[in-house]
Amino acid sequence: MPPKRPNSNVKGLVPKRPPRQSPVQSSKAVGGSTSNASPRKRKLELESAKDDEEVFTRAKRVVSETKGPHLVHQEDVRISKAPMKRAKAAAAAEDGAVKTKTPTALPIINKAPTQVLQIIVFGSGECGELGLGPSEKEKPRAFLDCGGMHTVALISDNRIVTWGVNDRGALGRDMAWDGGLRDVDAESDDEDELLNPVESTPTQVPADAFPPGTTFVQVVAGDSCSFALTDTGLAMDGDAECKPRFIFSNDNLTEVLYKPSLIPGLENITRLACGANHAIALDQAGHVWAWGAGQKNQLGYRLFNSRHYGRRILEGLQPHRVNLRRNKGKHIASGLDHSFAVDQKDNVWAWGLNRYGQAGYTKDAGSDNTCLPYPMKIPDLAGKGVTILSGGADHSVAVTASGQCFAWGRIDGGQLGVELTDEQSQDDTITRRDERGLPRICLRPILVPNIGTAAYVGCGTGHTIFIDDEGKAYGAGFGSMGQLGIASEDDATVAERITGAAVKGKKLVWCGAGGQFSMVASPIESP
C-alpha cells in the first residue's frame, strides 16, 4: 500500500498513532542485522515498552521495601522553596476574618519573546499533529516546539496552546468530546470526522492552571510531555508521561500529570530542553540539571552496575545536577535519548545514547545500545562558536555563530543532508560502513555544503529541516509522510529546497520537526 499523503485521515475506531521512532535498518556489522528491504520501503522499528515498564515496576518495589529513597548525590539535589501555587488561605482569626498569606515576589530573570511568527505546517496530520483541526484557523505564535506527535505553542498574548496526540495528558487540558467513535468499515464523506477536534485544534491550556500573573518565556515538548518556563525562572511540567514518570518528590511518585504543575527542585532557570522521555534545564549560574528516564544515561550519570539500581531509577525523576567538570553552561539542547550542553569556553558536551555516534563519541559508535554515562567533549566542535544544537533519534546537527552547519550520526537515511565524497566514504575516521560496505554512520561532525549560510536547524526523529540566512528552508532524511516539505514523498539523501505557495515570498526564521511532521515560521510584521 502506498504511503498516505499528508493530512490524510486514518479510518478506524482510533487513529493509528505511530511512535516517534526512526525507520531503523539494522545491521549485524553496525547496530544489528541488515534488512534486505529497499531503503525506500523501510518500516518504523518499534521499541517495546515492556522493558521500561518492568524497570519502573522493579524500582517502585525496591523503594517500597525501604524507609525511603537514599540520595547518592545529596549536594546535587535541590528542593525548591519558591511558592508552589496560589497562597493558601490562613486559618480564620478570632474575629472571623480570614487572613491570606501573600507569596514572595520573585525577580524577573527571563524575557518573554516579542517576535510573532506565522506557522507553516507539513507532514503527517492523521492524528492532528499539524494543528489544523476541523475548522480552526491558524493563530499567530510567539514560540513553539514540536514533540513526538504533538505541539505546544506560546501565543503572543501569553497564552499556551497545544494540539496533536494527547497520550498521557501531553496537551495539559481536558480532552472530553461527545463525538463518539466510528466503525472501521463505516463509510463517510466527512474527512474530519475521525479526528477529535479537541485534540487536533489548537486550544489554550486553561489560564487557571497557572498562578495569577505568570508570564511565560519558553515552551518545550517531548514524546508525551510538555514544559513551560516563566520569566522568574520557574519550570512547569504541563504533563508527564506514565513510563518516564517525570516527578518523584517527598517519596511520592507522580505517574501521570494531566494539569500543569511546578517542578520541585528547579529555580532561576533560564532555558529548558526536552528529549523523548527526559528533560534538562540551565540555570542562571550556568548549572545544568536533568531528570526523567535515564536508562540510556541521558541524565549524565550512571544508573547501571549499582547495588541501589532501583533507587537510582526513582532518584532520576528528581532534578540532579550534571557534572560538566566545573565548567559553566550557556546553552543546552537534546535529542531523543541524548543531551547536549555548550559551556562558556565554547566546548560542546554530549551524553546519553551513542549507538550511531549521535553523541559525538567515535570509538564505540555502531555497537548496540552504546551510551555515554557522563558528559564528554565533542573535539571537532570545540571553539567553533556553536549557538544552535538539535538532535533526532540517531543523528545530530549544530549551527555556529558564523553560519556553518555541522552534522553527524546516522547517515544511511539521508538524515544529515550530506552526500559523502568518495574520499570521505573511504576514510575510516569519518565513516563507519555496514556489512554491505555502504556508509552507515558519520563519526565526526562534517559540514552540510548545499544550504548556504545556516541560520537555524530542527531535527525530527529521522529527518532534518534547515533554514539559511536568506530565509529559505531545506529538508533531508525520511520523507514518506511528506515531513520534508519538498515536491515528493521520497526520502532525500541531500538537503532539498522547500518550495511552494505557502513559503513563497516569506523569509523563514525558525523550524521544528517531530516524529513525522515539520513546521517552519516567518515573522509577522507589526501593523
Short mmCIF file of C-alpha atoms in Angstrom, two decimals, residues 104-384:
data_model
loop_
_atom_site.label_atom_id
_atom_site.label_comp_id
_atom_site.label_asym_id
_atom_site.label_seq_id
_atom_site.Cartn_x
_atom_site.Cartn_y
_atom_site.Cartn_z
CA THR A 104 7.00 36.43 47.95
CA ALA A 105 7.55 38.06 44.58
CA LEU A 106 10.38 36.51 42.58
CA PRO A 107 12.75 38.63 40.48
CA ILE A 108 12.29 38.54 36.73
CA ILE A 109 15.36 36.96 35.09
CA ASN A 110 13.99 35.94 31.65
CA LYS A 111 12.42 38.00 28.89
CA ALA A 112 9.34 36.82 27.01
CA PRO A 113 9.69 36.54 23.21
CA THR A 114 8.38 39.52 21.28
CA GLN A 115 8.63 38.37 17.66
CA VAL A 116 5.28 36.98 16.49
CA LEU A 117 5.52 34.14 13.97
CA GLN A 118 3.30 32.76 11.25
CA ILE A 119 3.50 28.97 11.21
CA ILE A 120 3.54 26.77 8.09
CA VAL A 121 3.00 23.05 8.71
CA PHE A 122 3.56 19.93 6.63
CA GLY A 123 3.86 16.18 7.07
CA SER A 124 1.57 13.64 8.69
CA GLY A 125 -1.59 15.15 10.14
CA GLU A 126 -3.56 11.97 10.59
CA CYS A 127 -3.57 12.39 14.36
CA GLY A 128 -3.93 16.16 14.48
CA GLU A 129 -0.19 16.89 14.71
CA LEU A 130 -0.46 19.83 12.30
CA GLY A 131 -2.98 21.70 14.42
CA LEU A 132 -5.33 22.42 11.52
CA GLY A 133 -8.34 20.92 13.29
CA PRO A 134 -11.73 20.51 11.64
CA SER A 135 -12.28 24.24 11.15
CA GLU A 136 -9.90 26.29 13.33
CA LYS A 137 -7.69 28.79 11.52
CA GLU A 138 -4.06 29.22 12.43
CA LYS A 139 -3.26 31.84 15.08
CA PRO A 140 -0.02 33.83 15.45
CA ARG A 141 2.59 32.11 17.62
CA ALA A 142 5.45 33.65 19.55
CA PHE A 143 7.33 30.46 20.47
CA LEU A 144 6.64 26.79 19.88
CA ASP A 145 8.18 23.32 19.99
CA CYS A 146 7.38 20.02 18.31
CA GLY A 147 7.06 16.82 20.31
CA GLY A 148 6.76 13.29 19.02
CA MET A 149 3.15 13.71 17.88
CA HIS A 150 2.03 16.96 19.49
CA THR A 151 2.98 20.62 19.55
CA VAL A 152 3.00 23.24 22.30
CA ALA A 153 3.00 26.94 21.42
CA LEU A 154 3.29 30.19 23.30
CA ILE A 155 0.82 32.69 21.85
CA SER A 156 1.73 36.37 21.59
CA ASP A 157 -0.75 37.29 24.36
CA ASN A 158 0.99 34.95 26.87
CA ARG A 159 -1.41 32.02 26.40
CA ILE A 160 -0.17 28.46 25.92
CA VAL A 161 -1.97 26.40 23.30
CA THR A 162 -1.46 22.74 22.43
CA TRP A 163 -2.59 20.31 19.77
CA GLY A 164 -1.90 16.79 18.49
CA VAL A 165 -1.91 13.46 20.29
CA ASN A 166 -2.83 13.63 23.97
CA ASP A 167 -1.15 10.42 25.11
CA ARG A 168 -0.55 10.58 28.87
CA GLY A 169 -2.01 14.06 29.08
CA ALA A 170 0.61 15.67 26.82
CA LEU A 171 -1.72 18.56 25.91
CA GLY A 172 -2.38 19.60 29.50
CA ARG A 173 -6.12 20.17 29.14
CA ASP A 174 -9.48 18.41 29.11
CA MET A 175 -9.98 16.21 26.04
CA ALA A 176 -13.64 15.35 26.62
CA TRP A 177 -15.55 15.09 23.33
CA ASP A 178 -19.01 13.73 22.68
CA GLY A 179 -18.30 12.89 19.05
CA GLY A 180 -18.01 9.19 19.81
CA LEU A 181 -16.15 6.57 17.76
CA ARG A 182 -16.60 5.35 14.21
CA ASP A 183 -16.65 1.80 13.00
CA VAL A 184 -13.64 0.89 10.88
CA ASP A 185 -15.83 -0.29 7.99
CA ALA A 186 -18.25 2.64 8.05
CA GLU A 187 -18.25 4.95 5.02
CA SER A 188 -18.28 8.72 5.37
CA ASP A 189 -17.57 11.73 3.20
CA ASP A 190 -16.51 13.80 6.19
CA GLU A 191 -12.70 13.76 6.23
CA ASP A 192 -12.54 15.42 9.66
CA GLU A 193 -14.96 13.11 11.40
CA LEU A 194 -12.29 10.69 12.64
CA LEU A 195 -10.20 13.40 14.33
CA ASN A 196 -11.05 14.52 17.82
CA PRO A 197 -11.44 18.28 17.29
CA VAL A 198 -10.42 18.94 20.89
CA GLU A 199 -7.05 17.33 20.21
CA SER A 200 -6.47 18.43 16.62
CA THR A 201 -7.49 22.07 17.09
CA PRO A 202 -5.02 24.44 18.79
CA THR A 203 -6.63 25.15 22.15
CA GLN A 204 -5.49 27.09 25.19
CA VAL A 205 -4.29 25.35 28.33
CA PRO A 206 -6.67 26.87 30.92
CA ALA A 207 -5.28 30.04 32.47
CA ASP A 208 -6.42 28.98 35.93
CA ALA A 209 -3.98 26.06 35.72
CA PHE A 210 -1.20 28.55 36.49
CA PRO A 211 -0.68 31.05 39.31
CA PRO A 212 -2.12 34.52 38.55
CA GLY A 213 0.30 36.88 36.85
CA THR A 214 2.51 34.12 35.41
CA THR A 215 4.46 35.24 32.34
CA PHE A 216 5.88 32.55 30.07
CA VAL A 217 9.10 32.81 28.05
CA GLN A 218 9.60 29.31 26.58
CA VAL A 219 7.78 26.04 25.93
CA VAL A 220 9.27 22.63 25.04
CA ALA A 221 7.79 19.24 24.16
CA GLY A 222 8.86 15.60 24.38
CA ASP A 223 7.18 12.42 23.24
CA SER A 224 4.26 12.66 25.66
CA CYS A 225 5.11 15.62 27.85
CA SER A 226 5.30 19.41 27.72
CA PHE A 227 7.09 22.03 29.81
CA ALA A 228 6.92 25.80 30.20
CA LEU A 229 9.42 28.30 31.61
CA THR A 230 8.41 31.52 33.37
CA ASP A 231 10.09 34.90 33.43
CA THR A 232 11.03 34.31 37.08
CA GLY A 233 12.93 31.14 36.23
CA LEU A 234 10.40 28.54 37.37
CA ALA A 235 9.76 25.42 35.29
CA MET A 236 6.33 23.91 34.95
CA ASP A 237 5.57 20.39 33.80
CA GLY A 238 2.47 20.64 31.65
CA ASP A 239 2.04 16.91 31.63
CA ALA A 240 4.07 13.81 32.43
CA GLU A 241 4.01 10.51 30.62
CA CYS A 242 3.39 7.35 32.59
CA LYS A 243 6.56 5.48 31.78
CA PRO A 244 9.11 8.26 32.30
CA ARG A 245 7.24 9.42 35.43
CA PHE A 246 8.84 12.84 35.48
CA ILE A 247 8.16 13.72 39.11
CA PHE A 248 9.27 11.96 42.29
CA SER A 249 9.12 14.24 45.32
CA ASN A 250 8.64 13.72 49.05
CA ASP A 251 8.67 9.95 48.48
CA ASN A 252 5.65 10.31 46.18
CA LEU A 253 5.73 9.04 42.60
CA THR A 254 3.57 11.01 40.15
CA GLU A 255 2.78 8.67 37.27
CA VAL A 256 0.61 10.92 35.10
CA LEU A 257 0.03 14.68 35.26
CA TYR A 258 -2.99 15.93 33.34
CA LYS A 259 -2.65 19.53 34.54
CA PRO A 260 0.42 21.79 34.80
CA SER A 261 2.43 21.65 38.00
CA LEU A 262 5.57 23.33 39.28
CA ILE A 263 8.69 21.16 39.00
CA PRO A 264 10.15 20.68 42.50
CA GLY A 265 13.83 21.43 42.75
CA LEU A 266 14.25 23.96 39.94
CA GLU A 267 14.84 27.68 40.50
CA ASN A 268 16.41 30.51 38.47
CA ILE A 269 16.12 28.51 35.25
CA THR A 270 16.95 30.34 32.01
CA ARG A 271 16.38 27.61 29.43
CA LEU A 272 14.71 24.21 29.03
CA ALA A 273 15.23 21.34 26.56
CA CYS A 274 13.34 18.09 26.23
CA GLY A 275 14.15 14.67 24.82
CA ALA A 276 11.75 11.82 24.25
CA ASN A 277 11.40 10.92 27.92
CA HIS A 278 13.80 13.21 29.76
CA ALA A 279 14.29 16.93 30.27
CA ILE A 280 17.24 19.21 31.00
CA ALA A 281 17.44 22.76 32.35
CA LEU A 282 20.07 25.51 32.53
CA ASP A 283 20.05 27.85 35.49
CA GLN A 284 21.29 31.40 35.93
CA ALA A 285 24.56 30.22 37.49
CA GLY A 286 25.41 28.05 34.47
CA HIS A 287 24.50 24.74 36.12
CA VAL A 288 22.81 22.04 34.03
CA TRP A 289 20.06 19.92 35.59
CA ALA A 290 18.47 16.73 34.23
CA TRP A 291 15.58 14.45 35.19
CA GLY A 292 13.30 11.81 33.71
CA ALA A 293 14.10 8.44 32.16
CA GLY A 294 17.80 7.68 32.47
CA GLN A 295 18.29 4.09 31.34
CA LYS A 296 20.32 5.33 28.36
CA ASN A 297 22.38 7.69 30.52
CA GLN A 298 20.65 10.74 29.06
CA LEU A 299 20.70 12.26 32.56
CA GLY A 300 24.50 12.40 32.59
CA TYR A 301 25.32 9.81 35.25
CA ARG A 302 25.31 6.02 35.54
CA LEU A 303 22.23 4.12 36.60
CA PHE A 304 23.51 0.64 35.98
CA ASN A 305 26.00 -1.52 37.87
CA SER A 306 24.68 -0.15 41.12
CA ARG A 307 23.57 -2.02 44.22
CA HIS A 308 20.84 0.58 44.59
CA TYR A 309 19.69 0.47 40.97
CA GLY A 310 16.00 0.68 41.83
CA ARG A 311 16.52 3.72 43.99
CA ARG A 312 18.66 5.38 41.34
CA ILE A 313 15.84 5.00 38.82
CA LEU A 314 13.48 6.92 41.09
CA GLU A 315 16.12 9.46 42.04
CA GLY A 316 16.44 10.26 38.35
CA LEU A 317 12.91 11.62 38.48
CA GLN A 318 14.17 14.49 40.63
CA PRO A 319 16.33 17.19 39.02
CA HIS A 320 20.01 16.34 39.51
CA ARG A 321 22.96 18.46 38.56
CA VAL A 322 25.01 17.33 35.54
CA ASN A 323 28.76 17.46 36.08
CA LEU A 324 30.47 19.46 33.33
CA ARG A 325 33.79 19.24 35.16
CA ARG A 326 33.48 22.64 36.82
CA ASN A 327 32.57 24.35 33.53
CA LYS A 328 29.54 26.60 33.42
CA GLY A 329 26.97 26.08 30.69
CA LYS A 330 25.48 28.73 28.42
CA HIS A 331 23.29 26.62 26.11
CA ILE A 332 21.53 23.23 26.23
CA ALA A 333 19.78 21.01 23.72
CA SER A 334 18.56 17.45 23.39
CA GLY A 335 17.98 14.58 21.01
CA LEU A 336 15.52 11.81 21.71
CA ASP A 337 17.83 9.94 24.09
CA HIS A 338 20.97 12.07 24.18
CA SER A 339 21.72 15.51 25.56
CA PHE A 340 24.00 18.49 24.86
CA ALA A 341 25.48 21.43 26.72
CA VAL A 342 27.73 24.23 25.48
CA ASP A 343 29.98 25.73 28.14
CA GLN A 344 31.24 29.29 28.38
CA LYS A 345 34.55 28.25 26.82
CA ASP A 346 32.70 27.13 23.65
CA ASN A 347 33.17 23.43 24.34
CA VAL A 348 30.27 21.18 23.31
CA TRP A 349 29.49 18.35 25.74
CA ALA A 350 27.27 15.36 24.99
CA TRP A 351 26.00 12.33 26.87
CA GLY A 352 23.41 9.58 26.54
CA LEU A 353 22.67 7.16 23.71
CA ASN A 354 25.52 6.96 21.19
CA ARG A 355 24.56 3.89 19.15
CA TYR A 356 25.08 5.72 15.87
CA GLY A 357 27.58 8.25 17.15
CA GLN A 358 24.88 10.87 17.66
CA ALA A 359 26.54 11.96 20.91
CA GLY A 360 29.82 12.52 19.09
CA TYR A 361 31.95 9.74 20.61
CA THR A 362 33.52 7.76 17.77
CA LYS A 363 35.16 4.78 19.46
CA ASP A 364 32.12 2.55 20.10
CA ALA A 365 29.69 4.06 17.59
CA GLY A 366 27.84 1.27 15.83
CA SER A 367 27.65 -1.04 18.82
CA ASP A 368 24.18 -1.88 20.09
CA ASN A 369 22.90 0.48 22.80
CA THR A 370 26.25 2.18 23.36
CA CYS A 371 25.77 5.01 25.85
CA LEU A 372 27.98 7.76 27.23
CA PRO A 373 27.50 7.62 31.01
CA TYR A 374 28.66 11.19 31.64
CA PRO A 375 29.29 14.36 29.58
CA MET A 376 32.15 14.13 27.11
CA LYS A 377 33.52 16.81 24.81
CA ILE A 378 33.00 16.66 21.05
CA PRO A 379 36.51 17.64 19.93
CA ASP A 380 35.60 18.75 16.40
CA LEU A 381 33.16 21.37 17.72
CA ALA A 382 35.43 22.93 20.35
CA GLY A 383 35.87 26.64 19.77
CA LYS A 384 33.50 26.70 16.77
#
